[in-house]
CSV table of C-alpha atoms and ligand atoms in Angstrom, one decimal:
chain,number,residue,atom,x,y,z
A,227,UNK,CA,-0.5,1.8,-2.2
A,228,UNK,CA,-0.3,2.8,1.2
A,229,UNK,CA,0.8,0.5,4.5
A,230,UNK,CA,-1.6,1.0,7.1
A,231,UNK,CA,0.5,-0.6,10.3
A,232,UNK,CA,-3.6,-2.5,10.5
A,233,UNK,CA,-1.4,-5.7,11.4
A,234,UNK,CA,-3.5,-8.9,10.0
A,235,UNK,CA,-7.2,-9.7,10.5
A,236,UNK,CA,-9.6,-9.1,13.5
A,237,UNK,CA,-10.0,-12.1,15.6
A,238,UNK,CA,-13.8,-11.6,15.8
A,239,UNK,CA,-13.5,-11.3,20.0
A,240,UNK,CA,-12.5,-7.9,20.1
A,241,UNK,CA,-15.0,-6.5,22.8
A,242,UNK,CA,-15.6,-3.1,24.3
A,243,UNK,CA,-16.6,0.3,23.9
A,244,UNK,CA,-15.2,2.1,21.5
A,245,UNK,CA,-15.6,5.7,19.8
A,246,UNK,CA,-15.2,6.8,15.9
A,247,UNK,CA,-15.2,9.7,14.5
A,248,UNK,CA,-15.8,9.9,10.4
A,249,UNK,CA,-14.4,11.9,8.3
A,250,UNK,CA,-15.0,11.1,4.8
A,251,UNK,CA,-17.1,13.5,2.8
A,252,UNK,CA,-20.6,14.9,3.2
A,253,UNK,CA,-21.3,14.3,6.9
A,254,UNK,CA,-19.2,14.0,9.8
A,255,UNK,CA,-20.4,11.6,12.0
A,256,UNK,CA,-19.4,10.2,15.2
A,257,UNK,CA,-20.1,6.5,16.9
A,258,UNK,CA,-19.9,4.8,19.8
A,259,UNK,CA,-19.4,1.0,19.1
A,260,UNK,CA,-20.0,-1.6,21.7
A,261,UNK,CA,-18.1,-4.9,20.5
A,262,UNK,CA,-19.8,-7.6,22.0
A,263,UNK,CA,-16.9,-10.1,20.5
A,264,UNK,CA,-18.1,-13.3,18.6
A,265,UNK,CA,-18.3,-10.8,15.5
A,266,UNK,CA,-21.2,-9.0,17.1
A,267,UNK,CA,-21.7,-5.5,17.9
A,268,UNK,CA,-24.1,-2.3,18.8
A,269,UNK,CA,-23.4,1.1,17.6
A,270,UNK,CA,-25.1,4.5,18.6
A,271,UNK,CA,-24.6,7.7,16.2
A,272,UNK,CA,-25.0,11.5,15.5
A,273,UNK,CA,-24.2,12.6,12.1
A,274,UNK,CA,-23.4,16.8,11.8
A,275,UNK,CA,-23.5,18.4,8.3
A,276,UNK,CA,-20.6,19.9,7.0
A,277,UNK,CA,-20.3,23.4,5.1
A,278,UNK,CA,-18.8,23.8,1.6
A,279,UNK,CA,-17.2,26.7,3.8
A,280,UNK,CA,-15.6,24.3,6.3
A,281,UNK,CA,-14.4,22.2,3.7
A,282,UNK,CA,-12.1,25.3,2.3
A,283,UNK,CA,-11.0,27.4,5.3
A,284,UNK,CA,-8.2,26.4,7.5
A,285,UNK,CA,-7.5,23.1,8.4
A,286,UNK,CA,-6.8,23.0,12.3
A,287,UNK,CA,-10.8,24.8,12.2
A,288,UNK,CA,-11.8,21.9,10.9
A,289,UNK,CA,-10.8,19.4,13.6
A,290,UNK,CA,-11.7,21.8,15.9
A,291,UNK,CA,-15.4,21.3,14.6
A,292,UNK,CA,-14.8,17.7,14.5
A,293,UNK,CA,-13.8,18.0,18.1
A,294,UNK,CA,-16.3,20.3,19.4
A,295,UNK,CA,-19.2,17.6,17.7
A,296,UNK,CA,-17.5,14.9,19.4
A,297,UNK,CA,-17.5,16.9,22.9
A,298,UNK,CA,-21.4,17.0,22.1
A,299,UNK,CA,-21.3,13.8,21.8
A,300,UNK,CA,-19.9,12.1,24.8
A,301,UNK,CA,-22.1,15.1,27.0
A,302,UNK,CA,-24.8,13.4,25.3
A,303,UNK,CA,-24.1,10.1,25.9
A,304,UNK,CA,-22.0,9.3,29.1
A,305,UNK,CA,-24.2,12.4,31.5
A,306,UNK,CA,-26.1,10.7,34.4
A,307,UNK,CA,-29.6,12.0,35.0
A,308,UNK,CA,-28.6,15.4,36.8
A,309,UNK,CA,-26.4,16.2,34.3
A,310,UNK,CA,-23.0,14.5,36.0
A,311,UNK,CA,-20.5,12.7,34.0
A,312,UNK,CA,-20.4,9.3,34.3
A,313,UNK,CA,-16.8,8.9,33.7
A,314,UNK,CA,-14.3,8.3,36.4
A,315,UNK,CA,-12.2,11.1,37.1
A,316,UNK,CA,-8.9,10.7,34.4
A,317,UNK,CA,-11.0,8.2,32.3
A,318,UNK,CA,-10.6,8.4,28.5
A,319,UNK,CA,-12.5,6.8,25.9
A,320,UNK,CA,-10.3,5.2,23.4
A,321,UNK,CA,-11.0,6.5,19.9
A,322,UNK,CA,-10.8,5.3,16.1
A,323,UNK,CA,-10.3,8.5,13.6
A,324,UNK,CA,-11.7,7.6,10.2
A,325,UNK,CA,-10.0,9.9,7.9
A,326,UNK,CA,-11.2,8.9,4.2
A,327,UNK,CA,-8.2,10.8,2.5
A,328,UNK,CA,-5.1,9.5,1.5
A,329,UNK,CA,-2.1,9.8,4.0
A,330,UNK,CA,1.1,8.8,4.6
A,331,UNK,CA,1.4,6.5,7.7
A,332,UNK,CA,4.2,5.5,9.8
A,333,UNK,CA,2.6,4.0,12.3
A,334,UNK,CA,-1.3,3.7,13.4
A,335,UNK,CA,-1.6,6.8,14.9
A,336,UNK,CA,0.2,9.2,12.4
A,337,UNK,CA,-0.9,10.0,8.8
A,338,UNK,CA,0.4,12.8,6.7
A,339,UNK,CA,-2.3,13.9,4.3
A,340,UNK,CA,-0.7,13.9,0.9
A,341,UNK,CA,-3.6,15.0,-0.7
A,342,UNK,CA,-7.1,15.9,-0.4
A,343,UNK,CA,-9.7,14.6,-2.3
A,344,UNK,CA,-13.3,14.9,-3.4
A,345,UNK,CA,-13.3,18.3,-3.2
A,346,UNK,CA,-12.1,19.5,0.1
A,347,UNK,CA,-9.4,21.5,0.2
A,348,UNK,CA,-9.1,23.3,3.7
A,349,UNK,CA,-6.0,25.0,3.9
A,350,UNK,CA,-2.6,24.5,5.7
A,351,UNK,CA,-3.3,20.5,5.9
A,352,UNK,CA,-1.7,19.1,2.8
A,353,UNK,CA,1.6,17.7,3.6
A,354,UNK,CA,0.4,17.6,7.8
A,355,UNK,CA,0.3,14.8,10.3
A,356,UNK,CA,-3.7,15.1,10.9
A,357,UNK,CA,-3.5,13.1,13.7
A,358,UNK,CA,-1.7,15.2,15.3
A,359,UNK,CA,-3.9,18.4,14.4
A,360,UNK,CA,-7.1,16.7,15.7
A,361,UNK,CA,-4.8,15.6,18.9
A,362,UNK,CA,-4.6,19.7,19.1
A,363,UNK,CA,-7.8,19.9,18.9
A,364,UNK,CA,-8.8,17.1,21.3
A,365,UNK,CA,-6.4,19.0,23.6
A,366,UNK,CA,-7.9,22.8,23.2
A,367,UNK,CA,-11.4,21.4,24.1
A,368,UNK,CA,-10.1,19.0,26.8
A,369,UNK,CA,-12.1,15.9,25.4
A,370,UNK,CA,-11.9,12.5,27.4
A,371,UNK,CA,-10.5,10.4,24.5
A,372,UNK,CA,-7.0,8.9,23.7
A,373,UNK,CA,-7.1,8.7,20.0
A,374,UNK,CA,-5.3,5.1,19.0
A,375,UNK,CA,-5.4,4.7,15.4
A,376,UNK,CA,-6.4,6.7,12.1
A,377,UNK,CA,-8.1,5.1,9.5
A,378,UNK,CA,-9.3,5.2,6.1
A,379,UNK,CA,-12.4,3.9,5.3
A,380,UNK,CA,-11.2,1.2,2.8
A,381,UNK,CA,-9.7,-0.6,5.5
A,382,UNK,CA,-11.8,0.1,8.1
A,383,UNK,CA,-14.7,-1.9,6.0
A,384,UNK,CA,-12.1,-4.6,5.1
A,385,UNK,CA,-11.7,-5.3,9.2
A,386,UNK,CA,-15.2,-4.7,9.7
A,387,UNK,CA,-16.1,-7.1,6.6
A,388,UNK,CA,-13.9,-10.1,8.3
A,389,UNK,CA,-14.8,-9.2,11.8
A,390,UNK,CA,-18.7,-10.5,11.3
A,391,UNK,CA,-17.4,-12.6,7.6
A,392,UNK,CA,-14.0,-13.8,7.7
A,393,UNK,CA,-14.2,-15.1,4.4
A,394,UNK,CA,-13.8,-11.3,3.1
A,395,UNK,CA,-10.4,-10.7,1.3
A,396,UNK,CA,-10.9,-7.1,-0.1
A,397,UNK,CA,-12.9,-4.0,0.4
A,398,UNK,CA,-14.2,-1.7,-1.8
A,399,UNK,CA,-15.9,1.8,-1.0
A,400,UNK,CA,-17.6,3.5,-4.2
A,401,UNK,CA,-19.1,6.6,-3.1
A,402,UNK,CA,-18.4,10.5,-3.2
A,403,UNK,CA,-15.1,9.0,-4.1
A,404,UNK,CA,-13.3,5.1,-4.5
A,405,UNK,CA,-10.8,3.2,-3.2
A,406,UNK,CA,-10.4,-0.5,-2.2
A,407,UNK,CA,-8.3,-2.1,0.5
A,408,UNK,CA,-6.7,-5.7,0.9
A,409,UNK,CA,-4.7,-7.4,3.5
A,410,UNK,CA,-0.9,-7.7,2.4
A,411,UNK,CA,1.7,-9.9,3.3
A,412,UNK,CA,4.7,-8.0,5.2
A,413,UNK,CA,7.5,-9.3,3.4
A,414,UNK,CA,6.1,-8.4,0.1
A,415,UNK,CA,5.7,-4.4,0.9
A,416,UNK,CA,8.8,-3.4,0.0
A,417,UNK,CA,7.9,0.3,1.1
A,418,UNK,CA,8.4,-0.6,5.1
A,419,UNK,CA,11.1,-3.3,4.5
A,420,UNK,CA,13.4,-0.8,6.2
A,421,UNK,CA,11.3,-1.3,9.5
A,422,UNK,CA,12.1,-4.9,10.1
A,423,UNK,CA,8.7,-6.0,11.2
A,424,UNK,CA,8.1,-9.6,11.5
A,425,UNK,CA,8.1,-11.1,7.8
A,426,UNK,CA,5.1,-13.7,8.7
A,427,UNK,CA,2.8,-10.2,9.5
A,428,UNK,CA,0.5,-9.2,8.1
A,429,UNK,CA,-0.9,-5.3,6.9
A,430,UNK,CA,-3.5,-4.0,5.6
A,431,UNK,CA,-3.0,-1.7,1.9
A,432,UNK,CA,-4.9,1.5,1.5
A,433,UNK,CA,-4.8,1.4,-2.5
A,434,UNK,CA,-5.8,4.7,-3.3
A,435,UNK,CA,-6.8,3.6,-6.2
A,436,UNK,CA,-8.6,6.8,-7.0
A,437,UNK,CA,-5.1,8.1,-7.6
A,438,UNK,CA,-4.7,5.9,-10.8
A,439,UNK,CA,-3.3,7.1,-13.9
A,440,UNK,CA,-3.2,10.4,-12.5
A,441,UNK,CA,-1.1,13.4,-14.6
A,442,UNK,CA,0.1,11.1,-16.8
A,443,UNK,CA,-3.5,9.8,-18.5
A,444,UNK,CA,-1.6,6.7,-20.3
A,445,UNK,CA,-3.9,4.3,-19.5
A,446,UNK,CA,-7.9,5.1,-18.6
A,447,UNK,CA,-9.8,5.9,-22.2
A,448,UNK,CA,-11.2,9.5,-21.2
A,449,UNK,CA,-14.0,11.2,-23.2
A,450,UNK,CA,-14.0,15.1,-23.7
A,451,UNK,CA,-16.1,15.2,-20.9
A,452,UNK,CA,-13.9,13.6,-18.5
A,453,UNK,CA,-11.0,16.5,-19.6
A,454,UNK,CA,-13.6,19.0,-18.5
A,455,UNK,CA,-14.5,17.2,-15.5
A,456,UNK,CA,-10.4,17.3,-14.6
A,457,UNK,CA,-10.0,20.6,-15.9
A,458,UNK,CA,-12.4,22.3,-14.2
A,459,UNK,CA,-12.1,20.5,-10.4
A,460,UNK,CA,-9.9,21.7,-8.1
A,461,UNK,CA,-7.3,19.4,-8.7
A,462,UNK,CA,-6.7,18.9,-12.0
A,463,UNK,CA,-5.1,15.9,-13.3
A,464,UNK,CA,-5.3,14.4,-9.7
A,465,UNK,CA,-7.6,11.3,-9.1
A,466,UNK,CA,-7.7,10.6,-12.8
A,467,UNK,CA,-10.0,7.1,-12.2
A,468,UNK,CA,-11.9,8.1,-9.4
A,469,UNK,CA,-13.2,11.3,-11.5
A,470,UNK,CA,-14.6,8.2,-13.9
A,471,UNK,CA,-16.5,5.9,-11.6
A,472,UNK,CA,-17.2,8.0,-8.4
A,473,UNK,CA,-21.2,9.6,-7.0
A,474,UNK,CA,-19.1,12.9,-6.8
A,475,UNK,CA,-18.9,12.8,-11.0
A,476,UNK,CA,-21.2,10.9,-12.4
A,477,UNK,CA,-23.5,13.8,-12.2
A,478,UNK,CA,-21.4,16.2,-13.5
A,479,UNK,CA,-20.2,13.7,-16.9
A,480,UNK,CA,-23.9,13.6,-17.3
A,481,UNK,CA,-24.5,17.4,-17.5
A,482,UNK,CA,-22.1,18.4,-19.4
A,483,UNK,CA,-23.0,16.3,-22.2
A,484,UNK,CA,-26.4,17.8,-22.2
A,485,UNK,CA,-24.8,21.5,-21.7
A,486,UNK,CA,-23.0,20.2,-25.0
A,487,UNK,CA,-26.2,19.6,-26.6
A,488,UNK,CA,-28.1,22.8,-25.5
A,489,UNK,CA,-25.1,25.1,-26.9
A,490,UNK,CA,-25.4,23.0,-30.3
A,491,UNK,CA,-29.1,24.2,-30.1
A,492,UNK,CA,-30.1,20.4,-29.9
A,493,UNK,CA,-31.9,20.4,-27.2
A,494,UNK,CA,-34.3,22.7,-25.2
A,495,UNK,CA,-34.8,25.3,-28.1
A,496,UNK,CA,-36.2,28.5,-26.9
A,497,UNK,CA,-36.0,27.4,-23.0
A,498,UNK,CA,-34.0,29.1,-20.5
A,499,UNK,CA,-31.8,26.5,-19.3
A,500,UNK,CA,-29.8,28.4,-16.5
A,501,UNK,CA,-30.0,26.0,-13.5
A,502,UNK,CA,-28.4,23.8,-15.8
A,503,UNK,CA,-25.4,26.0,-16.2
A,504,UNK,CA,-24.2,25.3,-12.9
A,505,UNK,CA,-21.6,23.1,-12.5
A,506,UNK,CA,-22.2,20.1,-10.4
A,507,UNK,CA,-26.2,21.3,-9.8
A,508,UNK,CA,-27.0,17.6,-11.5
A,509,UNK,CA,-26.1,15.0,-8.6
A,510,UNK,CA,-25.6,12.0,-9.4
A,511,UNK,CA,-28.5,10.7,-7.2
A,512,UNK,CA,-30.6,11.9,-10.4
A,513,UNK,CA,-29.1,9.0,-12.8
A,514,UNK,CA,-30.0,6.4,-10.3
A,515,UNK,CA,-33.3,7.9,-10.3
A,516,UNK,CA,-33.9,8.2,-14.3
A,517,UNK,CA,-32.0,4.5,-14.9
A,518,UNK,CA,-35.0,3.4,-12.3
A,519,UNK,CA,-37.8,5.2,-13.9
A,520,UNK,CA,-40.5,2.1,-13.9
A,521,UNK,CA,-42.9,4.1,-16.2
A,522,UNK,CA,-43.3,4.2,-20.3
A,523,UNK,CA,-43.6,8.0,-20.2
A,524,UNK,CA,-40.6,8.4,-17.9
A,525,UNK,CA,-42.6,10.3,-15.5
A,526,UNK,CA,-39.5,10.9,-12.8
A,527,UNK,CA,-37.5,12.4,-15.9
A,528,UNK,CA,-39.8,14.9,-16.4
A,529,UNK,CA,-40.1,15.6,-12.5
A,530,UNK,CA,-36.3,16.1,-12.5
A,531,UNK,CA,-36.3,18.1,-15.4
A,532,UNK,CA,-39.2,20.6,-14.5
A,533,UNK,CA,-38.5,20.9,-10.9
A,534,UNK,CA,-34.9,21.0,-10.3
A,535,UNK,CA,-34.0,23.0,-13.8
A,536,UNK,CA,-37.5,24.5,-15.0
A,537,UNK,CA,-37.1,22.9,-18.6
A,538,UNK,CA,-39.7,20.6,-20.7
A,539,UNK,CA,-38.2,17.1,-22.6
A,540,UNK,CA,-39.6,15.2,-24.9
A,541,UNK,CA,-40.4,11.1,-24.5
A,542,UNK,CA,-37.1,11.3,-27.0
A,543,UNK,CA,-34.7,13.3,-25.4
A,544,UNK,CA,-35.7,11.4,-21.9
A,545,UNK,CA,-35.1,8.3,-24.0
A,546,UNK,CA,-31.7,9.6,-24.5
A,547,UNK,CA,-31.4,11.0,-21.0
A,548,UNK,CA,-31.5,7.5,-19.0
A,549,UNK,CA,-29.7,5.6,-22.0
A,550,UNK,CA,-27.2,8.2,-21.3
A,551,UNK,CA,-27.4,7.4,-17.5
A,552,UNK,CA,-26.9,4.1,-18.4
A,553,UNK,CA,-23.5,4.5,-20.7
A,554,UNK,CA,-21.9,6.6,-17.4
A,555,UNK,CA,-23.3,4.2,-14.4
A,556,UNK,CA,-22.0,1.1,-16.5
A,557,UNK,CA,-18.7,2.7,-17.5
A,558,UNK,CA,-18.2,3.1,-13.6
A,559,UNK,CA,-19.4,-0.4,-12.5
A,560,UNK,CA,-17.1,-1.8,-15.5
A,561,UNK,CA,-13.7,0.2,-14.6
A,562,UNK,CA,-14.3,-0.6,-10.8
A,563,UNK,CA,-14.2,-4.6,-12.0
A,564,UNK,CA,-10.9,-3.8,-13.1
A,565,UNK,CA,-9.7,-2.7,-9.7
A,566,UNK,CA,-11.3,-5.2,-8.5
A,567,UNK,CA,-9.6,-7.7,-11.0
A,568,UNK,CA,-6.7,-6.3,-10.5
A,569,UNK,CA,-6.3,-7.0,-6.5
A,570,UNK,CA,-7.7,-10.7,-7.3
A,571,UNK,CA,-5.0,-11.1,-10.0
A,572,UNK,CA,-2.4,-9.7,-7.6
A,573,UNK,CA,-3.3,-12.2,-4.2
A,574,UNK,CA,-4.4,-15.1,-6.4
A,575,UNK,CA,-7.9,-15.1,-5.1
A,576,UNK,CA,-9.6,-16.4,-8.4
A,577,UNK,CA,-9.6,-20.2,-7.9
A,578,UNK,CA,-10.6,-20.1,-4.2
A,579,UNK,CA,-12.9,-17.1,-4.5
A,580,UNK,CA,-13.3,-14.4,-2.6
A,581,UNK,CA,-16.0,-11.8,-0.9
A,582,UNK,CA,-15.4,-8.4,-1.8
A,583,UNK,CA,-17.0,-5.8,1.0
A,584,UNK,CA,-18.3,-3.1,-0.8
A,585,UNK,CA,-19.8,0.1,0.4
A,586,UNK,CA,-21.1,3.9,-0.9
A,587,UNK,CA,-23.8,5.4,-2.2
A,588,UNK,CA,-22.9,3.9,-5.6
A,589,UNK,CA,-22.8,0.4,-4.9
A,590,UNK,CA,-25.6,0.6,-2.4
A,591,UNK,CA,-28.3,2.7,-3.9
A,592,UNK,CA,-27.4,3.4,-7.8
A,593,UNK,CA,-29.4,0.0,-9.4
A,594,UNK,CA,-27.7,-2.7,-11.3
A,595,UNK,CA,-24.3,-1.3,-9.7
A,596,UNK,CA,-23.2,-4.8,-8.2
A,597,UNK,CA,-24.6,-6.8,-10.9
A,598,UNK,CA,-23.1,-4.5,-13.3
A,599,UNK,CA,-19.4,-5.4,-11.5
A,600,UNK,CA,-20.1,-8.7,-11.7
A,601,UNK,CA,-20.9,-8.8,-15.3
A,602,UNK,CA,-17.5,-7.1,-15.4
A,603,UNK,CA,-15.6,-9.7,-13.3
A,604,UNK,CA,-17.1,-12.5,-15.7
A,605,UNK,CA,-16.0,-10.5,-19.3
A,606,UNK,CA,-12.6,-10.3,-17.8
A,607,UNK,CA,-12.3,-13.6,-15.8
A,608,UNK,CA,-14.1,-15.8,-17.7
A,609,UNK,CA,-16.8,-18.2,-15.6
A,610,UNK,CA,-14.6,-18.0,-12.9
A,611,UNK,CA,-15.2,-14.5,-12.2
A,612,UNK,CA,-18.4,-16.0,-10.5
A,613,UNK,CA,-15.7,-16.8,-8.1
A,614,UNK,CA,-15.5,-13.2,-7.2
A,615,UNK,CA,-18.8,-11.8,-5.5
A,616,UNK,CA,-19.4,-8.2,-3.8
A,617,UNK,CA,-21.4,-7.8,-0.7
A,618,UNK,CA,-22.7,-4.8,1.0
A,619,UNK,CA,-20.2,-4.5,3.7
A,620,UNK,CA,-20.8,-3.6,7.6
A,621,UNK,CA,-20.0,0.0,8.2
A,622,UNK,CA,-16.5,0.4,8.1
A,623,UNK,CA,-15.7,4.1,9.2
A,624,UNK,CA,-17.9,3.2,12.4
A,625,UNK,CA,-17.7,-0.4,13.1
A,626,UNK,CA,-14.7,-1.0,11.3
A,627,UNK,CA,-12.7,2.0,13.1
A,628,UNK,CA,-13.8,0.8,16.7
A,629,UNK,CA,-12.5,-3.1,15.6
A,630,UNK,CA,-9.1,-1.3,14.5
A,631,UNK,CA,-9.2,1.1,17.7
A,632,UNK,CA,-9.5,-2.6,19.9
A,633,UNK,CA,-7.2,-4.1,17.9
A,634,UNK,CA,-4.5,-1.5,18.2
A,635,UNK,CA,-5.4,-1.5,22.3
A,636,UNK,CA,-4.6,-5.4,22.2
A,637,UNK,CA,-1.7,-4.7,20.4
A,638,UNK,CA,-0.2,-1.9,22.8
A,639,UNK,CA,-1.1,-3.8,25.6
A,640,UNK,CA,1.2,-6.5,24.5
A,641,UNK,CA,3.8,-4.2,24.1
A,642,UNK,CA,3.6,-4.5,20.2
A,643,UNK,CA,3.5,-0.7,19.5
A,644,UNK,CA,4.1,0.9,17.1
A,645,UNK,CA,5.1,-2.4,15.3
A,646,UNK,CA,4.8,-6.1,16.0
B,294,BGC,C1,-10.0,8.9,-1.0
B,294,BGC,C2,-9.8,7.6,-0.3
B,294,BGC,C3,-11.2,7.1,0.2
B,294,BGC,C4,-12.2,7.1,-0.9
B,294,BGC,C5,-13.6,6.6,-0.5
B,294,BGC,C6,-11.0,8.9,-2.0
B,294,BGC,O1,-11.3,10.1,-2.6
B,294,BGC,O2,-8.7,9.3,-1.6
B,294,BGC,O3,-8.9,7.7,0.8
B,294,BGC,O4,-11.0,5.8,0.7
B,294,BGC,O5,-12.3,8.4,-1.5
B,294,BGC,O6,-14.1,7.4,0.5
């Protein structure tokens, strides 16, 4: 549960140009974000690809990629016609950092990494004020921006949610990994009482909820798969409910109950099942896929099967294949109702109701994923679960980081920095 210093909601007339850079697992992107206020806004974006490499060599190489793509960037987009820069001399563009990992903050513009997550693990940044290592890198390549605020994604779709829907309460991001965000009230986070900020304030909580249960394993039912699924990662024991529910393990649950099967000689006799052999070769983009399959025959099963992994299934065994789907996408939809449930519970949002942003791969392309939170909302809630609905959420590691970014601006212009 981690303060953000994101003091209270967006007002909706935030206005300007702003810059984002995201951070948050497969791609890096970057944005610019014109705010046009009255919860409007226009965004422009390049997205670069990021290297398995990258994501395990040293840390301060990996902001200065991030900072060499946004240099690109603003070349691209503030050059005049002969090739001139069209910002005044000493001009800087302020920017929002979207760093989907959870840190320690102290104020907006600081966060420690505790840990990282979803399987990065560039070196010599655990335990590092990243802000300050992309500042370095900012610096080396003599970029034009002043970077305001860092971010995590949770809370940059919660400000993002309320900025064009105000009656959004909680955000929720279920992708590579999962994690929600609400808006706290400051005299009730006893972790910054020390700081005597102003006890009618108002802050935004990262919950890291991926982190629950974590090492100790007292609480989430795991199957053997899931123990393999820990074991084997490159953090064991760490991110104990994330591994359950998030696009970067569903995949991986799925195959190893089938590399179960093959080495029981239950399925695929006498085929050479090698490309399944690989860990984490079956993404999790194939369940959506198979729990969508619209034919009798289960036609995209066999595609997946033959031409990702070269083996032949039966009608039977693709039977079990997508009922198998099912069990894992519904498990994951179910246990993210109880974070979900859990925030509710906390702020007493049930009689009133509540929109819940929600955004990832997951929630917006696996099928049934929302309905299948909802059904979860209404076993533990009763009918007034109904009370409770998800949306798809507006982009928060782009939009939401440029709100923040203005918001902090506003702030510090004020002379409410780092606290109000
Ligand atoms: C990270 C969170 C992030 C979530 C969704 C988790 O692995 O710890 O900070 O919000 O993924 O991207």
């Amino acid at each position: 549960m981690i303060p953000t210093f994101v003091f209270g909601w967006p007002t909706g007339k935030e206005s300007g140009d702003f810059l984002a850079l995201d951070l948050g697992g497969t791609n890096l992107r970057v944005c610019l974000v014109t705010l046009q206020g009255e919860g409007k806004f226009e965004m422009t974006q390049t997205k670069y690809r990021l290297t398995e490499e990258q994501k395990h060599d040293e840390g301060q190489k990996l902001f200065d990629f991030c900072a060499e793509c946004l240099k690109t960037f603003i070349d691209t987009n503030y050059t005049d016609g002969e090739g001139k820069s069209t910002l005044k001399p000493g001009e800087t563009l302020p920017l929002g950092f979207t760093f989907s990992y959870p840190c320690v903050q102290e104020r907006i513009d600081h966060g420690e990494l505790i840990r990282w997550t979803k399987g990065f693990g560039a070196l010599n940044t655990e335990g590092r004020d990243v802000a300050e290592m992309f500042r370095n890198s900012i610096a080396k390549y003599e970029i034009p921006v002043t970077m305001t605020a860092i971010i995590n994604d949770t809370t940059g779709t919660l400000i993002a949610s309320s900025y064009v829907n105000p009656k959004t309460k909680i955000a929720v991001i279920f992708g590579t990994g999962c994690n929600a965000a609400y808006m706290e009230n400051v005299k009730d986070i006893e972790k910054i009482k020390s700081l005597g900020i102003d006890d009618k304030a108002q802050m935004a909580i990262n919950c890291e909820w991926g982190a629950f249960d974590s090492f100790e394993h007292e609480h989430l039912p795991r199957t053997k798969y899931d123990v393999t699924v820990d074991e084997t990662s490159n953090k064991p024991g760490e991110q104990a409910f994330e591994k359950l529910i998030s696009g970067r393990y569903l995949g991986e649950i799925l195959r190893l109950v089938i590399c179960e099967l093959i080495d029981e000689g239950v399925l695929f006799l006498g085929q050479d099942t090698y490309k399944l052999e690989t860990p984490y070769v079956f993404e999790t983009a194939f369940l959506s896929l198979m729990e969508s399959d619209p034919t009798d025959e289960l036609l995209m099963i066999i595609g997946i099967f033959t031409h990702f992994f070269a083996v032949e299934t039966t009608l039977a065994e693709r039977q079990f294949f997508r009922a198998l789907a099912m069990l894992i996408g519904r498990r994951a939809a179910r246990l993210s109702a109880c974070g979900i449930a859990a925030i509710v519970s906390k702020m007493g949002y049930l009689d009133e109701g509540c929109l819940v942003g929600a955004d990832g791969s997951l929630y917006n392309k696996y099928p049934g994923f929302a309905e299948r939170v909802h059904e979860g909302l209404i076993d533990i809630f009763g009918d007034k679960g109904r009370n409770i609905v998800t949306h798809h959420a507006e982009d928060g590691s782009g939009v939401g980081s440029a709100i923040i970014a203005a918001m902090t601006k506003v702030r510090r212009d004020a002379g409410l920095y780092p606290n109000v």
